[in-house]
JSON list of C-alpha atoms in Angstrom, two decimals:
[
{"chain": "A", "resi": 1, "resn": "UNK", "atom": "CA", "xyz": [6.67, 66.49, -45.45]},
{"chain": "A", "resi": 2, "resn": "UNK", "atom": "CA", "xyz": [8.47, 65.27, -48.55]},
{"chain": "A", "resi": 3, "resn": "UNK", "atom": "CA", "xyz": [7.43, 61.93, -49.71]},
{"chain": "A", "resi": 4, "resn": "UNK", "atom": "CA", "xyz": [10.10, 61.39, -52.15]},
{"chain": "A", "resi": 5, "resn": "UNK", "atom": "CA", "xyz": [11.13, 58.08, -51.49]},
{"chain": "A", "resi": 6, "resn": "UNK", "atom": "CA", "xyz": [7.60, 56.58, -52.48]},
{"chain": "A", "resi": 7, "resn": "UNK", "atom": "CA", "xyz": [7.25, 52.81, -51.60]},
{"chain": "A", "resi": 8, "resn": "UNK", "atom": "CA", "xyz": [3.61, 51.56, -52.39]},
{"chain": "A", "resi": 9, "resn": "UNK", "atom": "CA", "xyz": [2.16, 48.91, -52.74]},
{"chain": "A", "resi": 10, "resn": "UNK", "atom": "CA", "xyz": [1.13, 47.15, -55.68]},
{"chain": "A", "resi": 11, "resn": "UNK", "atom": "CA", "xyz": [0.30, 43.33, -55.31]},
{"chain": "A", "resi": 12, "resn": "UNK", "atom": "CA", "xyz": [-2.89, 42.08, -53.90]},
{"chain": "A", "resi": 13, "resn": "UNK", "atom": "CA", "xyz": [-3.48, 41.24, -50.05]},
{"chain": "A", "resi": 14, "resn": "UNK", "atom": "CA", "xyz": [-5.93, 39.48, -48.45]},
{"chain": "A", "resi": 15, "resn": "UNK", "atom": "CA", "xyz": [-8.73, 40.34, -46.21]},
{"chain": "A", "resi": 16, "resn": "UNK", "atom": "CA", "xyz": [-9.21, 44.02, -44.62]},
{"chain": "A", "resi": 17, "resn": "UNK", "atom": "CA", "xyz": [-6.25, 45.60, -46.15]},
{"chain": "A", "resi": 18, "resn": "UNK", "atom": "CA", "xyz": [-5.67, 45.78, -49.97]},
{"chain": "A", "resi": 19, "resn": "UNK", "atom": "CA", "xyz": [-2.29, 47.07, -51.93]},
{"chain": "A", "resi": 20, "resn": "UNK", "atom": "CA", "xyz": [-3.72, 50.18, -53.25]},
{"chain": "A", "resi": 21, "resn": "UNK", "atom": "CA", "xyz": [-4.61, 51.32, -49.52]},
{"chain": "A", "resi": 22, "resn": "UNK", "atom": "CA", "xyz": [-1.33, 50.93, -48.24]},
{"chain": "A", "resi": 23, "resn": "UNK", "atom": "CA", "xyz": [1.10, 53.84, -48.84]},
{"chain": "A", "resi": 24, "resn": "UNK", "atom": "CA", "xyz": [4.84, 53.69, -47.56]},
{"chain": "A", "resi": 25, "resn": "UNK", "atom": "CA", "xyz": [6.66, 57.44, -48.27]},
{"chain": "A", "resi": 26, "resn": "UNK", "atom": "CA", "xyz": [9.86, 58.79, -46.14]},
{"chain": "A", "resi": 27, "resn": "UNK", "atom": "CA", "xyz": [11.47, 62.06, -45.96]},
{"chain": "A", "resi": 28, "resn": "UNK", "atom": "CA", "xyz": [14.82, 62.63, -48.54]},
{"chain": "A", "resi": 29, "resn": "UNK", "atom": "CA", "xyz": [17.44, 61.60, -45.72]},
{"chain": "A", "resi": 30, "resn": "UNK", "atom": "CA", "xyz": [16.08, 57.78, -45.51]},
{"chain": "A", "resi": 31, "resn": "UNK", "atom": "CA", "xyz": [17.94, 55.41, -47.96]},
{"chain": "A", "resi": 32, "resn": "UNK", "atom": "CA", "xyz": [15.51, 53.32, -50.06]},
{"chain": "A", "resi": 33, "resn": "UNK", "atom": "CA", "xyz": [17.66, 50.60, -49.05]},
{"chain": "A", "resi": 34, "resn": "UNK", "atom": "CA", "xyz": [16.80, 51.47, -45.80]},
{"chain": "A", "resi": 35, "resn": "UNK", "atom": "CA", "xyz": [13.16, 51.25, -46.53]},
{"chain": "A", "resi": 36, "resn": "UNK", "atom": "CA", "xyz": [13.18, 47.95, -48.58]},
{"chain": "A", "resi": 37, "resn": "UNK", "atom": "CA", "xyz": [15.24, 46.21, -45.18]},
{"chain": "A", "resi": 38, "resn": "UNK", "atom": "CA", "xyz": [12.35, 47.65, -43.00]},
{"chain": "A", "resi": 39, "resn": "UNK", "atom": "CA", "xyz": [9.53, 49.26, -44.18]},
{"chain": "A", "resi": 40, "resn": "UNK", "atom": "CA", "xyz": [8.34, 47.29, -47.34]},
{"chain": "A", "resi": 41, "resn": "UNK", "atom": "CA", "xyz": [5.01, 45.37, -47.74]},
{"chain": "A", "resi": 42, "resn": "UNK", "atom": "CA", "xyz": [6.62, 41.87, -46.74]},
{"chain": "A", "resi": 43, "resn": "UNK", "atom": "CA", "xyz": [7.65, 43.53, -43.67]},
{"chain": "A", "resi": 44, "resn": "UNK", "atom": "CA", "xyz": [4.61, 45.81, -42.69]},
{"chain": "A", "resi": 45, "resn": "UNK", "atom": "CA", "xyz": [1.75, 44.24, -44.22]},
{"chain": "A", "resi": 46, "resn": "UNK", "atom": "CA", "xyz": [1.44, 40.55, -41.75]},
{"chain": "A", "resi": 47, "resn": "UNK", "atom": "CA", "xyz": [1.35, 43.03, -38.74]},
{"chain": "A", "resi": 48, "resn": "UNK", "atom": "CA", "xyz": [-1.31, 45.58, -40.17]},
{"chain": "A", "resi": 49, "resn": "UNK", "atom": "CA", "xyz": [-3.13, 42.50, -40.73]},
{"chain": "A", "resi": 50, "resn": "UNK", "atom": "CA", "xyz": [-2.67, 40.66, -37.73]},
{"chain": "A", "resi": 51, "resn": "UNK", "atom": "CA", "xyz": [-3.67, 43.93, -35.44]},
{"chain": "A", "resi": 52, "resn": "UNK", "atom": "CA", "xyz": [-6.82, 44.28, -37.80]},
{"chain": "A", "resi": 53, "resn": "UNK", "atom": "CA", "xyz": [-7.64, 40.89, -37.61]},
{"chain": "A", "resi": 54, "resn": "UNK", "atom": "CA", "xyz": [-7.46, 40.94, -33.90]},
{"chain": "A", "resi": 55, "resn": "UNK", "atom": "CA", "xyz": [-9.80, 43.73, -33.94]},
{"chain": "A", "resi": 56, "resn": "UNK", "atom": "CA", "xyz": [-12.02, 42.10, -35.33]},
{"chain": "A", "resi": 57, "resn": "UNK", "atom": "CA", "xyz": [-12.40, 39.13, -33.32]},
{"chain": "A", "resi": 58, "resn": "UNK", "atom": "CA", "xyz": [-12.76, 41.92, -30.22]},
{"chain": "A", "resi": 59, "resn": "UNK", "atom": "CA", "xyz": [-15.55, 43.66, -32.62]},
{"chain": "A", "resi": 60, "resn": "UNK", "atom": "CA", "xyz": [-17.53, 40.12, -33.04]},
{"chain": "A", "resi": 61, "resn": "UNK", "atom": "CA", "xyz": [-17.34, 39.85, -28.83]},
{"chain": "A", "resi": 62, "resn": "UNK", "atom": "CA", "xyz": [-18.98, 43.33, -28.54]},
{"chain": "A", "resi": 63, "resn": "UNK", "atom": "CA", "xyz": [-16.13, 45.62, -28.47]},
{"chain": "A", "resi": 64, "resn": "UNK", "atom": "CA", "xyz": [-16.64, 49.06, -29.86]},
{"chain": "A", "resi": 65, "resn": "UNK", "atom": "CA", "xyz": [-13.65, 51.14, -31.60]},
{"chain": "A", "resi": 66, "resn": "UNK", "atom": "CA", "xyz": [-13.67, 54.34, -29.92]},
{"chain": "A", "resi": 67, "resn": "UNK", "atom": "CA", "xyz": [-12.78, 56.42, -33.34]},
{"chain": "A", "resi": 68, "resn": "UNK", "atom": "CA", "xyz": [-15.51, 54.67, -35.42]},
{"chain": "A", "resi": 69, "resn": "UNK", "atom": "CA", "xyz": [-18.19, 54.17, -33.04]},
{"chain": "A", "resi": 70, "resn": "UNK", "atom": "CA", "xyz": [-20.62, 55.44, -35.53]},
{"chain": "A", "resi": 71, "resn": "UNK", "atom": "CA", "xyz": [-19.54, 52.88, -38.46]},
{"chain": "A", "resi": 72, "resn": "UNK", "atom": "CA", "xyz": [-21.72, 49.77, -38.21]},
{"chain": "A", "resi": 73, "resn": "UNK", "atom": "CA", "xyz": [-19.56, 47.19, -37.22]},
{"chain": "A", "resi": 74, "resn": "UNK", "atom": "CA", "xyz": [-20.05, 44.80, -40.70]},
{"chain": "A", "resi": 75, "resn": "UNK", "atom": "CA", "xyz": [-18.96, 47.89, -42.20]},
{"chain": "A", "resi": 76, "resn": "UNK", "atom": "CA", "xyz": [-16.04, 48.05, -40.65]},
{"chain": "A", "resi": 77, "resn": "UNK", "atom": "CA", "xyz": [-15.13, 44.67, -41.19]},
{"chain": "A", "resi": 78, "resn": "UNK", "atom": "CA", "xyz": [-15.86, 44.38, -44.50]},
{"chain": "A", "resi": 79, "resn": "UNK", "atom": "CA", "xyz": [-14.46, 47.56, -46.24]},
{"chain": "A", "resi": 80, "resn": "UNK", "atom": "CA", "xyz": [-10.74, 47.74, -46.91]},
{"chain": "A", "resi": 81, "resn": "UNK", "atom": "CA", "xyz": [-8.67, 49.58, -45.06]},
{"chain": "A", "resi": 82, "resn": "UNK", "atom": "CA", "xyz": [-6.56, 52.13, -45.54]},
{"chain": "A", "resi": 83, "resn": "UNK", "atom": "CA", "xyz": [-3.16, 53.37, -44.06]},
{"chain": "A", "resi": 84, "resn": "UNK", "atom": "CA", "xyz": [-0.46, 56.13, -44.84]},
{"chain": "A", "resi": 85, "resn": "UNK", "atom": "CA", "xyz": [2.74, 55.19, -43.05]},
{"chain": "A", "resi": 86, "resn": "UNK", "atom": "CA", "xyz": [5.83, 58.03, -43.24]},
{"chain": "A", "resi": 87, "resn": "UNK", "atom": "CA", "xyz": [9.36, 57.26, -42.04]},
{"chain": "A", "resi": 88, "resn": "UNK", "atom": "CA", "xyz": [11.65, 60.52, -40.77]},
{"chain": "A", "resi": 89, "resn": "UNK", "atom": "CA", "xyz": [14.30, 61.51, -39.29]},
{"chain": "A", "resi": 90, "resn": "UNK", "atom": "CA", "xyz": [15.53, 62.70, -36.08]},
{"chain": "A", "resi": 91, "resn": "UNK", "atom": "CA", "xyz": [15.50, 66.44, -37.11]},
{"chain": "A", "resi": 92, "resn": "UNK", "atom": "CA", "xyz": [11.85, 66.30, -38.40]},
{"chain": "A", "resi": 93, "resn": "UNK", "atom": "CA", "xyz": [10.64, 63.93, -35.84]},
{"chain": "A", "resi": 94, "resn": "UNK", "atom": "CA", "xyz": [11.40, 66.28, -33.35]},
{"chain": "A", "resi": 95, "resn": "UNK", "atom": "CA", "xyz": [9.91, 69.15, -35.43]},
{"chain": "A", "resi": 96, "resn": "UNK", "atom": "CA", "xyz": [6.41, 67.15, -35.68]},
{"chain": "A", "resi": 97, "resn": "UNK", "atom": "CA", "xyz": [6.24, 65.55, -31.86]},
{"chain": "A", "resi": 98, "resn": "UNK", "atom": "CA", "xyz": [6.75, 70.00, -30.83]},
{"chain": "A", "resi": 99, "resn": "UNK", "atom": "CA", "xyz": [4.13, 70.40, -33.14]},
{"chain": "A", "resi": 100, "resn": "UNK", "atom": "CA", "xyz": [2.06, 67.90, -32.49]},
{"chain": "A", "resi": 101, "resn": "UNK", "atom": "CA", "xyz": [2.44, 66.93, -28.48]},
{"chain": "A", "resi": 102, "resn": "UNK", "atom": "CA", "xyz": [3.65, 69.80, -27.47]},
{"chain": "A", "resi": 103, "resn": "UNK", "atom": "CA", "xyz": [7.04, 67.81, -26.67]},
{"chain": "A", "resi": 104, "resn": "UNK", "atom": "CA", "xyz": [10.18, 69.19, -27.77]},
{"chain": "A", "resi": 105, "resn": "UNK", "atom": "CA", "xyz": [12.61, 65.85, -29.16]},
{"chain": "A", "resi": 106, "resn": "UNK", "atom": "CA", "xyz": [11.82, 62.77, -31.51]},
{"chain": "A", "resi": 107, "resn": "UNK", "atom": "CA", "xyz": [9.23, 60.10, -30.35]},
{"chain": "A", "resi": 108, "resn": "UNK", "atom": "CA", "xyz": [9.27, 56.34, -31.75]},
{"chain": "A", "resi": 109, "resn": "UNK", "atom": "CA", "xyz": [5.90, 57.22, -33.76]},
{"chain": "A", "resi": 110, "resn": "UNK", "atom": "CA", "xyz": [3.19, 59.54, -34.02]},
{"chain": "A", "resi": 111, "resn": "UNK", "atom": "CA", "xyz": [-0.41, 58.93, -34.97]},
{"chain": "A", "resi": 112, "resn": "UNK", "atom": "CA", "xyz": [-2.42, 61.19, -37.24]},
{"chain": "A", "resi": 113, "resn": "UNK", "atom": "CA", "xyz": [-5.72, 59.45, -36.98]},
{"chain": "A", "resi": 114, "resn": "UNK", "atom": "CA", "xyz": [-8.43, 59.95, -40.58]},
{"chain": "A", "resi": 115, "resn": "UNK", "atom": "CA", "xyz": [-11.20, 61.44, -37.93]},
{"chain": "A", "resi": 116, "resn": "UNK", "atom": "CA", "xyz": [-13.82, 61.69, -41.19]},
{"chain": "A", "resi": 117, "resn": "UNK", "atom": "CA", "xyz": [-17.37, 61.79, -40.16]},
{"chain": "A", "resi": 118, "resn": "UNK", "atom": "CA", "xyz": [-18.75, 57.90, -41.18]},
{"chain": "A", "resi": 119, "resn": "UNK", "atom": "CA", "xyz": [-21.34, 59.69, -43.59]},
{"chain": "A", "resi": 120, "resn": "UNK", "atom": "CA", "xyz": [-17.79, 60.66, -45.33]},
{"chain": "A", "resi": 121, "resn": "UNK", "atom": "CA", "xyz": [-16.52, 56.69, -44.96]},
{"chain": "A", "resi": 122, "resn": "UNK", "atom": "CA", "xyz": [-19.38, 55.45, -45.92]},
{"chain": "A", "resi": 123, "resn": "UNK", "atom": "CA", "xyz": [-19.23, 56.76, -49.53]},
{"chain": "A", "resi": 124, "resn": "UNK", "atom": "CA", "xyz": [-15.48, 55.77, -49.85]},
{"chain": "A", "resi": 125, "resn": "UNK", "atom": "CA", "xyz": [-14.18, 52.54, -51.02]},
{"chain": "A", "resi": 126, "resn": "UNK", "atom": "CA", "xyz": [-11.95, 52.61, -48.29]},
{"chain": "A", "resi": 127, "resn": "UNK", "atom": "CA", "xyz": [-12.18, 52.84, -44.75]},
{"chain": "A", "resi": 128, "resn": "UNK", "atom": "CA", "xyz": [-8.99, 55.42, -44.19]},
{"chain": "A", "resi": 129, "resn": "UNK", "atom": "CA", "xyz": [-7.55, 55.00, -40.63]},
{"chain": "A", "resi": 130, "resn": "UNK", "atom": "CA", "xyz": [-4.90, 57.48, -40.88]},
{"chain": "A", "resi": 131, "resn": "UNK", "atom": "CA", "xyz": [-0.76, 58.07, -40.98]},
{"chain": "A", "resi": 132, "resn": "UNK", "atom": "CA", "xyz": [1.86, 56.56, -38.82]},
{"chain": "A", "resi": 133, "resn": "UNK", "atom": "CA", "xyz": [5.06, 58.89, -38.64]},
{"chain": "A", "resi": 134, "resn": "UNK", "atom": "CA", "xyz": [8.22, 56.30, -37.69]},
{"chain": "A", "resi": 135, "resn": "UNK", "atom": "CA", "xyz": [11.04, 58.01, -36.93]},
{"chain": "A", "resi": 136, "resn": "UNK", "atom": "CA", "xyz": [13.69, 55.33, -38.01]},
{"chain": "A", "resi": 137, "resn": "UNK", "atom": "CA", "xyz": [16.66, 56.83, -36.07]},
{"chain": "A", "resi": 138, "resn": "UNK", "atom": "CA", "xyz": [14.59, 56.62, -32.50]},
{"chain": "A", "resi": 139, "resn": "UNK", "atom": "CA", "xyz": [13.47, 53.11, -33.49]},
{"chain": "A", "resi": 140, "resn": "UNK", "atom": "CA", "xyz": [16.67, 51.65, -34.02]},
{"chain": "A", "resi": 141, "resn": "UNK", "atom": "CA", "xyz": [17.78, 53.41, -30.85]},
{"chain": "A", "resi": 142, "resn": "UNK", "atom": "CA", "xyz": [14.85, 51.78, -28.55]},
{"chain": "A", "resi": 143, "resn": "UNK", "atom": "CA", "xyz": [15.69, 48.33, -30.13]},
{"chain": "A", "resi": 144, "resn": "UNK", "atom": "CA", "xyz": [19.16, 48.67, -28.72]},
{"chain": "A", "resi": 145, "resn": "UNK", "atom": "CA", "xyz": [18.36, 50.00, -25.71]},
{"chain": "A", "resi": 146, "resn": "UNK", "atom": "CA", "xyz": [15.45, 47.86, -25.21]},
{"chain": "A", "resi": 147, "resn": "UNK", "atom": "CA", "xyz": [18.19, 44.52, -26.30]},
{"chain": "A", "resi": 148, "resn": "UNK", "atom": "CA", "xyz": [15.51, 43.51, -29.62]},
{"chain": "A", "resi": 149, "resn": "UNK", "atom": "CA", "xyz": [15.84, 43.34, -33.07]},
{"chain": "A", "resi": 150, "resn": "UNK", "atom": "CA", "xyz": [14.67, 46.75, -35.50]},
{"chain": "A", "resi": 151, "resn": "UNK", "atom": "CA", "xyz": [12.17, 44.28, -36.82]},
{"chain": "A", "resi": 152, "resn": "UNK", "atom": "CA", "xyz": [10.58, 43.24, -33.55]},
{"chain": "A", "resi": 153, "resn": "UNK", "atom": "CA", "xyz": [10.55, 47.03, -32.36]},
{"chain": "A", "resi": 154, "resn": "UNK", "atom": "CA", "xyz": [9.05, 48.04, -35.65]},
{"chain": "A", "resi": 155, "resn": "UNK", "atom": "CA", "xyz": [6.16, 45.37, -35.21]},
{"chain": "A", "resi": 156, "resn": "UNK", "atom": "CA", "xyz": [5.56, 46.39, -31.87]},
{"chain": "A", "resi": 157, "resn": "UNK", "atom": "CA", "xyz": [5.22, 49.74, -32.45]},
{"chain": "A", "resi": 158, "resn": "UNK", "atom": "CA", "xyz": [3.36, 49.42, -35.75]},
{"chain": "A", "resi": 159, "resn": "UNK", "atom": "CA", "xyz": [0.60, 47.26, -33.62]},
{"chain": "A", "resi": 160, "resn": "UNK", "atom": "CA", "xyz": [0.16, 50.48, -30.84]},
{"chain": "A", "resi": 161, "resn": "UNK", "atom": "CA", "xyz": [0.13, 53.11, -33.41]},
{"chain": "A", "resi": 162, "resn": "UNK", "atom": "CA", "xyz": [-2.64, 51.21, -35.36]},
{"chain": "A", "resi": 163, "resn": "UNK", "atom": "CA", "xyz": [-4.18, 51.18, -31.98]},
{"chain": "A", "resi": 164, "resn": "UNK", "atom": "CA", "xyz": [-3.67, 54.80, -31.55]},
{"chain": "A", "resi": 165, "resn": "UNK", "atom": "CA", "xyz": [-5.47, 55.13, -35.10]},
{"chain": "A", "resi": 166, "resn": "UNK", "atom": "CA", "xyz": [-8.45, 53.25, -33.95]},
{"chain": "A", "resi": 167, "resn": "UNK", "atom": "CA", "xyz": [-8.81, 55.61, -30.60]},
{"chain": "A", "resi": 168, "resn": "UNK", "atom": "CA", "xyz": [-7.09, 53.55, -27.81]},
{"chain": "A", "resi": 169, "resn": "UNK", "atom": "CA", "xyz": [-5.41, 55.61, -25.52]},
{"chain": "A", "resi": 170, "resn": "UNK", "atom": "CA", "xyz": [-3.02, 54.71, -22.67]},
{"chain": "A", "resi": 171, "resn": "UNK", "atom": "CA", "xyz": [-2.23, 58.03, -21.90]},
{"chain": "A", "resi": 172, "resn": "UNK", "atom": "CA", "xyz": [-6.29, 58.14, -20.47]},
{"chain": "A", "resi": 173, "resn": "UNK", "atom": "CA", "xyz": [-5.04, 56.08, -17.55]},
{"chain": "A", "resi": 174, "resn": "UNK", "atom": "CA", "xyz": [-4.31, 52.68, -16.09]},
{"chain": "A", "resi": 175, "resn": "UNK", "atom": "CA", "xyz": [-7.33, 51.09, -17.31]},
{"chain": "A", "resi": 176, "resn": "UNK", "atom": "CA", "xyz": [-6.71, 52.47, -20.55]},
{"chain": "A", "resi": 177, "resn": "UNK", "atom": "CA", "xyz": [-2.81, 51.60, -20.29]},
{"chain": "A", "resi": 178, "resn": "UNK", "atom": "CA", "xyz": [-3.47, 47.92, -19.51]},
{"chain": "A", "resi": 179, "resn": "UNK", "atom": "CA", "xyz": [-6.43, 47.40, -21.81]},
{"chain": "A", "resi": 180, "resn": "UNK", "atom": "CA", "xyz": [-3.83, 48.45, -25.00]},
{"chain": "A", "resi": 181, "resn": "UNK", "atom": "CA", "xyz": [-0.73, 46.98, -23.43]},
{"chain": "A", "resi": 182, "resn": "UNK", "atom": "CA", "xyz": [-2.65, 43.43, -22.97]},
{"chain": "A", "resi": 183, "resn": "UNK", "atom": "CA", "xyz": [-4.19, 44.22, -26.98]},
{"chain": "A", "resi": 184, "resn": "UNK", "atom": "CA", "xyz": [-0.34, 44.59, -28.20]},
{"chain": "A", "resi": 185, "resn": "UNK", "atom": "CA", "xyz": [1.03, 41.65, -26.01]},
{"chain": "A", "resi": 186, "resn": "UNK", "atom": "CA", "xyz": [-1.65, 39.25, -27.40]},
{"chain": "A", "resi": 187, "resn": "UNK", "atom": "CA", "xyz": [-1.43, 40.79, -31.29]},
{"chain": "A", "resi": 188, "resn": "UNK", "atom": "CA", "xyz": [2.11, 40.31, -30.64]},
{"chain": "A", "resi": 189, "resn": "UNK", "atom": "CA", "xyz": [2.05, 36.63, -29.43]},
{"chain": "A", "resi": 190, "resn": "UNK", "atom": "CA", "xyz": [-0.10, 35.54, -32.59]},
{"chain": "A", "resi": 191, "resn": "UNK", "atom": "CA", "xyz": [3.02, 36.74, -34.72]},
{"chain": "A", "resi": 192, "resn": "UNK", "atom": "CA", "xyz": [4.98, 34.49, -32.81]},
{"chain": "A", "resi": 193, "resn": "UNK", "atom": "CA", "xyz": [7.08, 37.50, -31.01]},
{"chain": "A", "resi": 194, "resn": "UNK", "atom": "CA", "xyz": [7.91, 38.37, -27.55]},
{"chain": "A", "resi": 195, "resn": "UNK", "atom": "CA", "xyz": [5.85, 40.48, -24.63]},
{"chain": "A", "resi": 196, "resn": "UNK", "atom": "CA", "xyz": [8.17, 43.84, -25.10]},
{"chain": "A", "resi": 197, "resn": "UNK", "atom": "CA", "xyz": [6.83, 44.74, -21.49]},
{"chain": "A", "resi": 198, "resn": "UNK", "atom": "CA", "xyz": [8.43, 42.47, -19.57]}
]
């Protein structure tokens, strides 16, 4: 993957996710313009935090995160997190859902969760949850398609591909389905945005 168009962060958040762990790269063909409209830390960074925040609040009720079982839950919630997002194309999105799902066309996003053993996490100063792969051109598709805005697509998607990262799976089944569908919906809400399955 070429991560020319290199868009990190490097101001100070709050809470579970800090600046440094935030990385925003895309593939030559994406405009920087492009990037800056959709993809930049203003954009990105409230819905990272509200899906990790709601995660939290699950964690403190008993919940356990099916990729990090084996980190102690204060742990979790107190190391920062970090996050490798990487926008594409149509051509290479295709080329990575083949490789990766076995599927042969460009999917909204992919999920390339960290799966390091927590011995590993536990000696790193952050807590790395893995890549996101947006393909831009399918997103802005959906959105029309689906009669929203980029930006509420983009949130929506960003909030189940976290998910993905953290080992919630709707493709397990209906339980499974519901369980992340009602997570979204509610993650969603607290930004003040629409149920996208209704």
């Amino acid at each position: 993957m070429n991560q020319a168009n290199d868009n990190s962060m490097t101001e100070t958040a709050a809470n579970n996710l800090t600046s440094a762990a935030l990385n925003v790269s895309a593939i030559d063909s994406i405009d920087d313009n492009l990037i800056d409209r959709f993809y930049s830390a203003d954009n990105l960074l409230p819905v990272i935090m509200a899906t990790l925040n709601y995660i939290d609040e699950r964690i403190n009720t008993g919940m356990t995160l099916p990729y990090f079982a084996d980190i102690d839950s204060e742990q979790w919630q107190e190391k920062p997190k970090a996050l490798d997002i990487y926008i594409t194309d149509e051509i290479e999105g295709r080329e990575l859902n083949l490789e990766a799902r076995g599927k042969d066309y460009a999917t909204n996003i992919l999920s390339y969760p960290s799966d390091m053993p927590a011995a590993i996490i536990e000696l790193m100063p952050t807590l790395p949850l893995g890549e996101l792969i947006i393909c831009h051109e399918v997103m802005v598709r959906e959105a029309a398609e689906q009669d929203k805005t980029v930006a509420q697509h983009i949130s929506h998607l960003l909030i189940h591909g976290v998910l993905h990262l953290l080992g919630f799976d709707h493709e397990l089944g209906q339980a499974e389905q519901d369980e992340m569908e009602s997570f979204e919906i509610e993650i969603l809400a607290g930004l003040s945005l629409p149920n996208p399955y209704i």
